[in-house]
Amino acid sequence: MDVATALDRLPKVELHCHIEGTMRPATVVELARKNGIALSTADPTELYRYSNLDTFLEIFWLVQSTLGSREDWARLAYESIVDGAAHGLVYRESFFTPARHLDAGQDLADIVAGLADGLAAAEGETGARAMLIADIDRAYGGAAGRQMVERLSELRQAGSPGVERVIGVGLDSTEIGVDPTDFADAFELAGKAGLHRTSHQGEETPPSYIRLGLDVLGSERIDHGLSSLQDPELTRRLAGERIPLTVCPNSNVVIANAVPRLELHPYPRMREAGLLATLNTDDPALTDMDLGREYRSCMEAFDYRWPDMVEIALDGVEATWLDDGGKRDLRARIERDAAALGQGLDRG
Ligand code: HPA
Ligand code: ZN
C-alpha cells in the first residue's frame, strides 16, 4: 500500500474543523437556492480564493448564510461526518458558529437539534463519533457571545434535544482589532456552566493574544496558535503544561496567507519545541482539503516518517475532551490499525 492510502486510512481525530466549512459545493448551491441566497456563480468553488482571514470570512459567512432551518443543519452535519469518515476520521469535536443565524431569528435549540440529528445519522452509518463546540463569532461582540452562552446554559438545563453534544464553547472569526477580553464574561459563564473552553488565537495575531486566551478566557486549548514560537517563555509554558494547539498548516497557507508555502510552516519546529501541536483541516470544503491529504502533505513537506504521523494522530487523542476511558479506547484503535497499515506499506 502506498503511504498516501495508509495515511488516508489511519484512524484520525480532528479538533479544529468548522462544520460550515465542510459544506459540499453542491449543498451550498442547493441550500442557497432553497433559502433565497444569491450566489454570484453556479460553481461556488470559483469564490474560494483568499488573501487573508477577513477575505476568507466573507466567503465563510456567505456559505453559512445558506443554512435556514433545522433540516439544513442536519444535512450539513450528516454530510460533514460522512465526508470526514471517508478519509479516516473517527472522532471530531466540531465547531459551529451560530451568531449570524441567531441574529436573523433562528433559535439555538433548532440549530443544535438539527446538528445532533445529522451527527447521529452519520455516526450510525460510519461508526465515526462527533461532538460540538459552540463558537462565539468575534465580529458580533462580547454581548452577543454572552447571550449565546446564556441560551446554551438554558438549553442544557432544560435537556433540549441534542444539547448533550455541545461539550464546549470556542471563539473564532476576525482577530485583528478585536480585544479578546471583551469575551471574558461569556467565557466565565461557560466555565461555570461546566463547558470546556477553547479559542482561536494567534492565527494573525501575536503571542500576547494567546496569553489572553489562556489567562483571561481560561482556554484549555488554543486553535491555531501559529505565533506561539515567537515567545520562548510562552512556548515553554504551552509545552510544560501540555496545552494543546489545534494547528491547521494548509489553512494557514491558503486562508490566512500567513505562510507562503507549506514547507515554510513552523509546524515541525513547534513539535520539536515540545508543543502538543495537533493536525487539523479547519475548513476543508472551502480549501479543497481533507484530513488524509492534510497528513500526507505535511508528511511530505516536513520530511516526516510513518511513525511521526502515528505519533501526531495519537497526540490528537490526548488533546480531545474525551474522558480517560474514551481516550484509551481511541488510542488502542489507532495503535492497532497503525501497526497493520505500517506492515503493509510499500518499501523503498
Ligand atoms: N479562523 C477564524 N475564524 C474562522 C476560521 C479560522 O480559521 N475558519 C472559520 N472561521
Ligand atoms: Zn478555525
CSV table of C-alpha atoms and ligand atoms in Angstrom, one decimal:
chain,number,residue,atom,x,y,z
A,1,MET,CA,0.0,0.0,0.0
A,2,ASP,CA,1.3,3.5,-0.7
A,3,VAL,CA,1.7,5.9,2.1
A,4,ALA,CA,-1.0,8.3,0.9
A,5,THR,CA,-3.6,5.5,1.1
A,6,ALA,CA,-2.3,4.4,4.5
A,7,LEU,CA,-2.5,8.0,5.9
A,8,ASP,CA,-6.0,8.3,4.5
A,9,ARG,CA,-7.0,5.1,6.3
A,10,LEU,CA,-5.1,5.8,9.5
A,11,PRO,CA,-7.8,6.5,12.2
A,12,LYS,CA,-7.6,10.2,13.0
A,13,VAL,CA,-9.3,12.7,15.3
A,14,GLU,CA,-10.0,16.3,14.4
A,15,LEU,CA,-10.3,19.1,16.9
A,16,HIS,CA,-10.2,22.2,14.6
A,17,CYS,CA,-12.9,21.9,11.9
A,18,HIS,CA,-15.7,24.4,11.3
A,19,ILE,CA,-18.8,22.4,10.3
A,20,GLU,CA,-19.9,25.1,7.9
A,21,GLY,CA,-16.5,24.9,6.3
A,22,THR,CA,-17.2,21.3,5.4
A,23,MET,CA,-20.3,22.1,3.3
A,24,ARG,CA,-20.1,20.4,-0.1
A,25,PRO,CA,-20.2,22.8,-3.0
A,26,ALA,CA,-23.4,21.1,-4.4
A,27,THR,CA,-25.0,21.6,-1.0
A,28,VAL,CA,-24.1,25.3,-0.9
A,29,VAL,CA,-25.8,25.6,-4.3
A,30,GLU,CA,-28.9,23.7,-3.3
A,31,LEU,CA,-29.4,25.4,0.1
A,32,ALA,CA,-28.8,28.8,-1.4
A,33,ARG,CA,-31.5,28.2,-4.0
A,34,LYS,CA,-33.9,26.8,-1.3
A,35,ASN,CA,-33.3,29.7,1.1
A,36,GLY,CA,-33.1,32.5,-1.5
A,37,ILE,CA,-29.5,33.4,-1.0
A,38,ALA,CA,-27.9,34.9,-4.1
A,39,LEU,CA,-24.7,33.3,-5.3
A,40,SER,CA,-22.7,35.2,-8.0
A,41,THR,CA,-21.7,31.9,-9.7
A,42,ALA,CA,-23.1,28.5,-10.4
A,43,ASP,CA,-19.9,27.0,-9.1
A,44,PRO,CA,-19.1,28.3,-5.6
A,45,THR,CA,-15.6,26.9,-5.7
A,46,GLU,CA,-14.7,29.8,-8.0
A,47,LEU,CA,-15.1,32.0,-5.0
A,48,TYR,CA,-12.7,30.0,-2.8
A,49,ARG,CA,-9.6,32.2,-3.1
A,50,TYR,CA,-8.4,34.2,-0.2
A,51,SER,CA,-5.7,36.8,0.6
A,52,ASN,CA,-6.2,36.9,4.4
A,53,LEU,CA,-8.5,35.7,7.1
A,54,ASP,CA,-11.0,38.5,6.5
A,55,THR,CA,-11.4,37.9,2.8
A,56,PHE,CA,-11.9,34.2,3.7
A,57,LEU,CA,-14.5,35.1,6.3
A,58,GLU,CA,-16.6,36.9,3.7
A,59,ILE,CA,-17.0,33.6,1.8
A,60,PHE,CA,-17.4,31.6,5.0
A,61,TRP,CA,-20.2,33.9,6.0
A,62,LEU,CA,-21.9,33.6,2.6
A,63,VAL,CA,-21.7,29.8,2.9
A,64,GLN,CA,-23.1,30.0,6.5
A,65,SER,CA,-26.0,32.1,5.4
A,66,THR,CA,-27.4,29.3,3.3
A,67,LEU,CA,-28.4,27.4,6.5
A,68,GLY,CA,-32.0,28.3,7.1
A,69,SER,CA,-33.7,25.5,9.1
A,70,ARG,CA,-33.1,22.6,11.4
A,71,GLU,CA,-33.2,20.3,8.4
A,72,ASP,CA,-30.4,22.3,6.7
A,73,TRP,CA,-28.2,22.0,9.8
A,74,ALA,CA,-28.9,18.2,9.9
A,75,ARG,CA,-27.9,17.8,6.3
A,76,LEU,CA,-24.7,19.7,6.8
A,77,ALA,CA,-23.8,17.7,9.9
A,78,TYR,CA,-24.6,14.4,8.2
A,79,GLU,CA,-22.6,15.1,5.1
A,80,SER,CA,-19.7,16.5,7.1
A,81,ILE,CA,-19.1,13.3,9.1
A,82,VAL,CA,-19.7,11.0,6.1
A,83,ASP,CA,-17.1,13.0,4.1
A,84,GLY,CA,-14.7,13.0,7.0
A,85,ALA,CA,-15.0,9.3,7.7
A,86,ALA,CA,-14.2,8.6,4.0
A,87,HIS,CA,-10.7,9.9,4.9
A,88,GLY,CA,-10.1,8.1,8.2
A,89,LEU,CA,-11.9,10.5,10.6
A,90,VAL,CA,-13.0,8.5,13.7
A,91,TYR,CA,-13.7,11.3,16.2
A,92,ARG,CA,-14.3,15.0,15.8
A,93,GLU,CA,-15.0,17.9,18.1
A,94,SER,CA,-16.6,20.2,15.5
A,95,PHE,CA,-17.1,24.0,15.7
A,96,PHE,CA,-20.4,25.6,14.7
A,97,THR,CA,-20.8,29.4,14.8
A,98,PRO,CA,-24.4,30.4,15.1
A,99,ALA,CA,-24.2,34.2,15.7
A,100,ARG,CA,-25.4,35.1,12.2
A,101,HIS,CA,-28.3,32.8,12.4
A,102,LEU,CA,-29.3,33.8,15.9
A,103,ASP,CA,-29.2,37.4,14.7
A,104,ALA,CA,-31.6,36.5,11.9
A,105,GLY,CA,-34.0,34.9,14.3
A,106,GLN,CA,-33.1,31.2,14.3
A,107,ASP,CA,-33.3,29.5,17.7
A,108,LEU,CA,-30.2,27.9,19.1
A,109,ALA,CA,-32.4,25.0,20.1
A,110,ASP,CA,-33.3,24.2,16.5
A,111,ILE,CA,-29.7,24.6,15.3
A,112,VAL,CA,-28.3,22.2,18.0
A,113,ALA,CA,-31.1,19.7,17.4
A,114,GLY,CA,-30.6,19.8,13.7
A,115,LEU,CA,-26.8,19.3,14.0
A,116,ALA,CA,-27.3,16.5,16.5
A,117,ASP,CA,-29.8,14.7,14.2
A,118,GLY,CA,-27.3,14.8,11.4
A,119,LEU,CA,-24.4,13.7,13.5
A,120,ALA,CA,-26.4,10.7,14.9
A,121,ALA,CA,-27.4,9.6,11.4
A,122,ALA,CA,-23.8,9.8,10.2
A,123,GLU,CA,-22.5,8.0,13.3
A,124,GLY,CA,-24.9,5.1,12.6
A,125,GLU,CA,-23.7,4.8,9.1
A,126,THR,CA,-19.9,5.4,9.5
A,127,GLY,CA,-19.0,4.5,13.1
A,128,ALA,CA,-17.2,7.8,13.5
A,129,ARG,CA,-18.2,9.9,16.5
A,130,ALA,CA,-18.7,13.6,16.8
A,131,MET,CA,-19.3,16.3,19.4
A,132,LEU,CA,-19.9,20.0,19.0
A,133,ILE,CA,-18.2,23.2,20.2
A,134,ALA,CA,-20.4,26.4,20.0
A,135,ASP,CA,-18.2,29.1,18.8
A,136,ILE,CA,-18.7,32.8,19.6
A,137,ASP,CA,-18.2,35.0,16.5
A,138,ARG,CA,-15.8,37.8,17.5
A,139,ALA,CA,-17.4,40.0,14.8
A,140,TYR,CA,-20.6,40.1,16.8
A,141,GLY,CA,-19.0,41.3,20.0
A,142,GLY,CA,-19.0,40.2,23.7
A,143,ALA,CA,-22.6,40.9,24.5
A,144,ALA,CA,-23.8,38.6,21.7
A,145,GLY,CA,-21.3,36.0,22.8
A,146,ARG,CA,-22.7,36.1,26.4
A,147,GLN,CA,-26.2,35.8,25.1
A,148,MET,CA,-25.3,32.7,23.2
A,149,VAL,CA,-23.7,31.1,26.2
A,150,GLU,CA,-26.8,32.0,28.4
A,151,ARG,CA,-29.1,30.4,25.9
A,152,LEU,CA,-26.9,27.3,25.7
A,153,SER,CA,-27.0,27.1,29.5
A,154,GLU,CA,-30.8,27.3,29.4
A,155,LEU,CA,-31.0,24.5,26.8
A,156,ARG,CA,-28.6,22.4,28.9
A,157,GLN,CA,-30.8,22.8,32.0
A,158,ALA,CA,-33.9,22.1,30.0
A,159,GLY,CA,-32.4,18.9,28.5
A,160,SER,CA,-33.1,20.3,25.0
A,161,PRO,CA,-32.7,17.7,22.2
A,162,GLY,CA,-29.1,17.2,21.1
A,163,VAL,CA,-27.7,19.7,23.6
A,164,GLU,CA,-25.6,16.9,25.2
A,165,ARG,CA,-23.5,17.0,22.0
A,166,VAL,CA,-22.3,20.5,22.8
A,167,ILE,CA,-19.3,20.0,25.1
A,168,GLY,CA,-17.6,23.3,24.9
A,169,VAL,CA,-17.5,26.9,23.6
A,170,GLY,CA,-14.9,28.5,21.4
A,171,LEU,CA,-14.2,31.8,19.8
A,172,ASP,CA,-13.5,32.4,16.1
A,173,SER,CA,-13.8,34.9,13.2
A,174,THR,CA,-11.8,38.1,12.7
A,175,GLU,CA,-8.8,38.5,15.0
A,176,ILE,CA,-7.2,41.8,14.2
A,177,GLY,CA,-8.6,44.8,16.1
A,178,VAL,CA,-10.7,42.7,18.4
A,179,ASP,CA,-9.9,42.7,22.1
A,180,PRO,CA,-10.2,39.1,23.4
A,181,THR,CA,-11.0,40.4,26.9
A,182,ASP,CA,-14.4,41.5,25.5
A,183,PHE,CA,-15.4,37.8,25.7
A,184,ALA,CA,-14.2,37.3,29.3
A,185,ASP,CA,-17.8,37.4,30.6
A,186,ALA,CA,-19.1,34.9,28.1
A,187,PHE,CA,-16.2,32.5,28.8
A,188,GLU,CA,-16.6,32.8,32.5
A,189,LEU,CA,-20.2,31.9,32.2
A,190,ALA,CA,-19.3,28.9,30.0
A,191,GLY,CA,-16.8,27.7,32.6
A,192,LYS,CA,-19.4,28.0,35.4
A,193,ALA,CA,-21.9,26.0,33.2
A,194,GLY,CA,-19.4,23.2,33.1
A,195,LEU,CA,-18.5,23.7,29.4
A,196,HIS,CA,-15.0,23.2,28.1
A,197,ARG,CA,-13.3,26.3,26.6
A,198,THR,CA,-11.1,26.9,23.6
A,199,SER,CA,-10.3,29.9,21.4
A,200,HIS,CA,-8.8,30.8,18.1
A,201,GLN,CA,-5.7,32.9,18.8
A,202,GLY,CA,-2.5,33.7,17.1
A,203,GLU,CA,-3.7,33.0,13.5
A,204,GLU,CA,-3.0,36.6,12.5
A,205,THR,CA,-2.2,38.0,16.0
A,206,PRO,CA,0.9,37.9,18.2
A,207,PRO,CA,1.6,35.6,21.1
A,208,SER,CA,0.1,38.2,23.6
A,209,TYR,CA,-3.3,37.2,22.3
A,210,ILE,CA,-2.5,33.5,23.0
A,211,ARG,CA,-1.7,34.5,26.6
A,212,LEU,CA,-5.0,36.4,26.9
A,213,GLY,CA,-6.8,33.3,25.5
A,214,LEU,CA,-5.3,31.3,28.3
A,215,ASP,CA,-5.3,33.7,31.2
A,216,VAL,CA,-8.4,35.9,30.6
A,217,LEU,CA,-10.6,33.4,28.8
A,218,GLY,CA,-9.5,30.2,30.5
A,219,SER,CA,-9.0,28.4,27.2
A,220,GLU,CA,-7.9,24.8,27.7
A,221,ARG,CA,-6.7,24.6,24.1
A,222,ILE,CA,-5.6,27.2,21.5
A,223,ASP,CA,-6.9,27.0,18.0
A,224,HIS,CA,-4.1,27.7,15.5
A,225,GLY,CA,-1.6,29.2,18.0
A,226,LEU,CA,0.6,29.9,14.9
A,227,SER,CA,2.6,32.7,16.5
A,228,SER,CA,3.5,30.6,19.7
A,229,LEU,CA,7.2,30.2,18.8
A,230,GLN,CA,7.7,34.0,18.7
A,231,ASP,CA,7.6,34.0,22.5
A,232,PRO,CA,10.0,31.5,24.1
A,233,GLU,CA,8.5,31.8,27.6
A,234,LEU,CA,5.0,31.2,26.3
A,235,THR,CA,6.3,28.2,24.3
A,236,ARG,CA,7.9,26.7,27.4
A,237,ARG,CA,4.6,27.2,29.3
A,238,LEU,CA,2.5,25.6,26.5
A,239,ALA,CA,4.9,22.7,26.3
A,240,GLY,CA,5.3,22.3,30.0
A,241,GLU,CA,1.5,22.2,30.7
A,242,ARG,CA,0.8,20.2,27.5
A,243,ILE,CA,-1.8,22.8,26.4
A,244,PRO,CA,-3.0,21.6,23.0
A,245,LEU,CA,-2.6,23.7,19.9
A,246,THR,CA,-5.0,22.7,17.1
A,247,VAL,CA,-2.8,23.6,14.2
A,248,CYS,CA,-4.1,23.8,10.6
A,249,PRO,CA,-1.0,24.1,8.4
A,250,ASN,CA,-2.7,24.1,5.0
A,251,SER,CA,-5.3,26.6,6.2
A,252,ASN,CA,-2.5,28.9,7.3
A,253,VAL,CA,-1.1,28.9,3.8
A,254,VAL,CA,-4.5,29.2,1.9
A,255,ILE,CA,-6.7,31.2,4.3
A,256,ALA,CA,-4.5,33.5,6.5
A,257,ASN,CA,-1.7,33.6,3.9
A,258,ALA,CA,0.5,33.7,7.0
A,259,VAL,CA,3.0,31.3,5.5
A,260,PRO,CA,3.9,31.4,1.8
A,261,ARG,CA,4.4,27.6,1.3
A,262,LEU,CA,3.7,24.6,3.5
A,263,GLU,CA,7.4,23.8,3.6
A,264,LEU,CA,7.9,27.0,5.5
A,265,HIS,CA,5.3,26.4,8.1
A,266,PRO,CA,6.6,26.3,11.7
A,267,TYR,CA,4.7,23.1,12.5
A,268,PRO,CA,7.8,20.8,12.7
A,269,ARG,CA,9.6,23.4,14.9
A,270,MET,CA,6.5,23.7,17.1
A,271,ARG,CA,6.7,19.9,17.7
A,272,GLU,CA,10.4,19.9,18.2
A,273,ALA,CA,9.9,22.6,20.9
A,274,GLY,CA,7.7,20.1,22.7
A,275,LEU,CA,4.3,21.6,21.8
A,276,LEU,CA,1.3,19.4,21.7
A,277,ALA,CA,0.6,20.5,18.1
A,278,THR,CA,-2.2,18.5,16.5
A,279,LEU,CA,-3.1,18.4,12.8
A,280,ASN,CA,-6.4,19.6,11.5
A,281,THR,CA,-8.1,20.9,8.3
A,282,ASP,CA,-10.0,24.0,9.6
A,283,ASP,CA,-12.4,24.4,6.6
A,284,PRO,CA,-11.7,21.5,4.3
A,285,ALA,CA,-14.5,22.1,1.7
A,286,LEU,CA,-13.5,25.8,1.3
A,287,THR,CA,-9.9,24.9,0.8
A,288,ASP,CA,-10.0,21.8,-1.3
A,289,MET,CA,-8.6,19.7,1.5
A,290,ASP,CA,-9.4,16.5,3.5
A,291,LEU,CA,-7.8,15.1,6.6
A,292,GLY,CA,-5.9,12.4,4.8
A,293,ARG,CA,-4.3,14.9,2.5
A,294,GLU,CA,-3.6,17.2,5.4
A,295,TYR,CA,-1.5,14.4,6.9
A,296,ARG,CA,0.1,13.4,3.6
A,297,SER,CA,1.1,17.0,2.6
A,298,CYS,CA,2.6,17.6,6.0
A,299,MET,CA,4.5,14.3,5.9
A,300,GLU,CA,6.0,15.3,2.5
A,301,ALA,CA,6.6,19.0,3.4
A,302,PHE,CA,8.2,18.3,6.7
A,303,ASP,CA,10.0,15.1,5.7
A,304,TYR,CA,8.2,13.0,8.4
A,305,ARG,CA,8.2,9.2,8.5
A,306,TRP,CA,5.2,6.9,9.2
A,307,PRO,CA,5.9,6.7,13.0
A,308,ASP,CA,5.9,10.5,13.2
A,309,MET,CA,2.4,10.6,11.6
A,310,VAL,CA,1.2,7.9,14.0
A,311,GLU,CA,2.5,10.0,16.9
A,312,ILE,CA,0.7,13.1,15.6
A,313,ALA,CA,-2.6,11.1,15.4
A,314,LEU,CA,-2.1,9.9,19.0
A,315,ASP,CA,-1.4,13.4,20.2
A,316,GLY,CA,-4.8,14.3,18.7
A,317,VAL,CA,-6.4,11.9,21.1
A,318,GLU,CA,-4.5,13.4,24.1
A,319,ALA,CA,-5.9,16.8,23.1
A,320,THR,CA,-9.5,15.7,22.9
A,321,TRP,CA,-12.1,16.4,25.7
A,322,LEU,CA,-12.9,12.6,25.9
A,323,ASP,CA,-12.7,11.0,29.3
A,324,ASP,CA,-9.8,8.7,30.1
A,325,GLY,CA,-11.6,5.6,29.0
A,326,GLY,CA,-12.6,7.2,25.7
A,327,LYS,CA,-9.0,8.3,25.1
A,328,ARG,CA,-7.7,4.8,26.0
A,329,ASP,CA,-10.0,3.1,23.5
A,330,LEU,CA,-9.2,5.5,20.7
A,331,ARG,CA,-5.5,5.3,21.3
A,332,ALA,CA,-5.7,1.5,21.2
A,333,ARG,CA,-7.6,1.6,18.0
A,334,ILE,CA,-5.1,3.9,16.3
A,335,GLU,CA,-2.1,1.9,17.6
A,336,ARG,CA,-3.7,-1.4,16.3
A,337,ASP,CA,-4.6,0.0,12.9
A,338,ALA,CA,-1.4,1.9,12.5
A,339,ALA,CA,0.6,-1.3,13.2
A,340,ALA,CA,-1.3,-3.2,10.5
A,341,LEU,CA,-1.1,-0.3,8.0
A,342,GLY,CA,2.6,0.1,8.7
A,343,GLN,CA,3.2,-3.6,7.9
A,344,GLY,CA,1.6,-3.2,4.5
A,345,LEU,CA,3.5,-0.1,3.5
A,346,ASP,CA,5.4,0.0,0.2
A,347,ARG,CA,9.1,0.0,1.0
A,348,GLY,CA,11.9,1.7,-0.9
B,1,HPA,N1,-10.2,31.5,11.9
B,1,HPA,C1,-11.2,32.2,12.3
B,1,HPA,N2,-12.5,32.0,12.1
B,1,HPA,C2,-12.8,31.0,11.3
B,1,HPA,C3,-11.8,30.2,10.7
B,1,HPA,C4,-10.5,30.4,11.1
B,1,HPA,O1,-9.5,29.7,10.7
B,1,HPA,N3,-12.5,29.3,10.0
B,1,HPA,C5,-13.8,29.6,10.0
B,1,HPA,N4,-14.0,30.6,10.8
B,2,ZN,ZN,-10.7,27.8,12.6
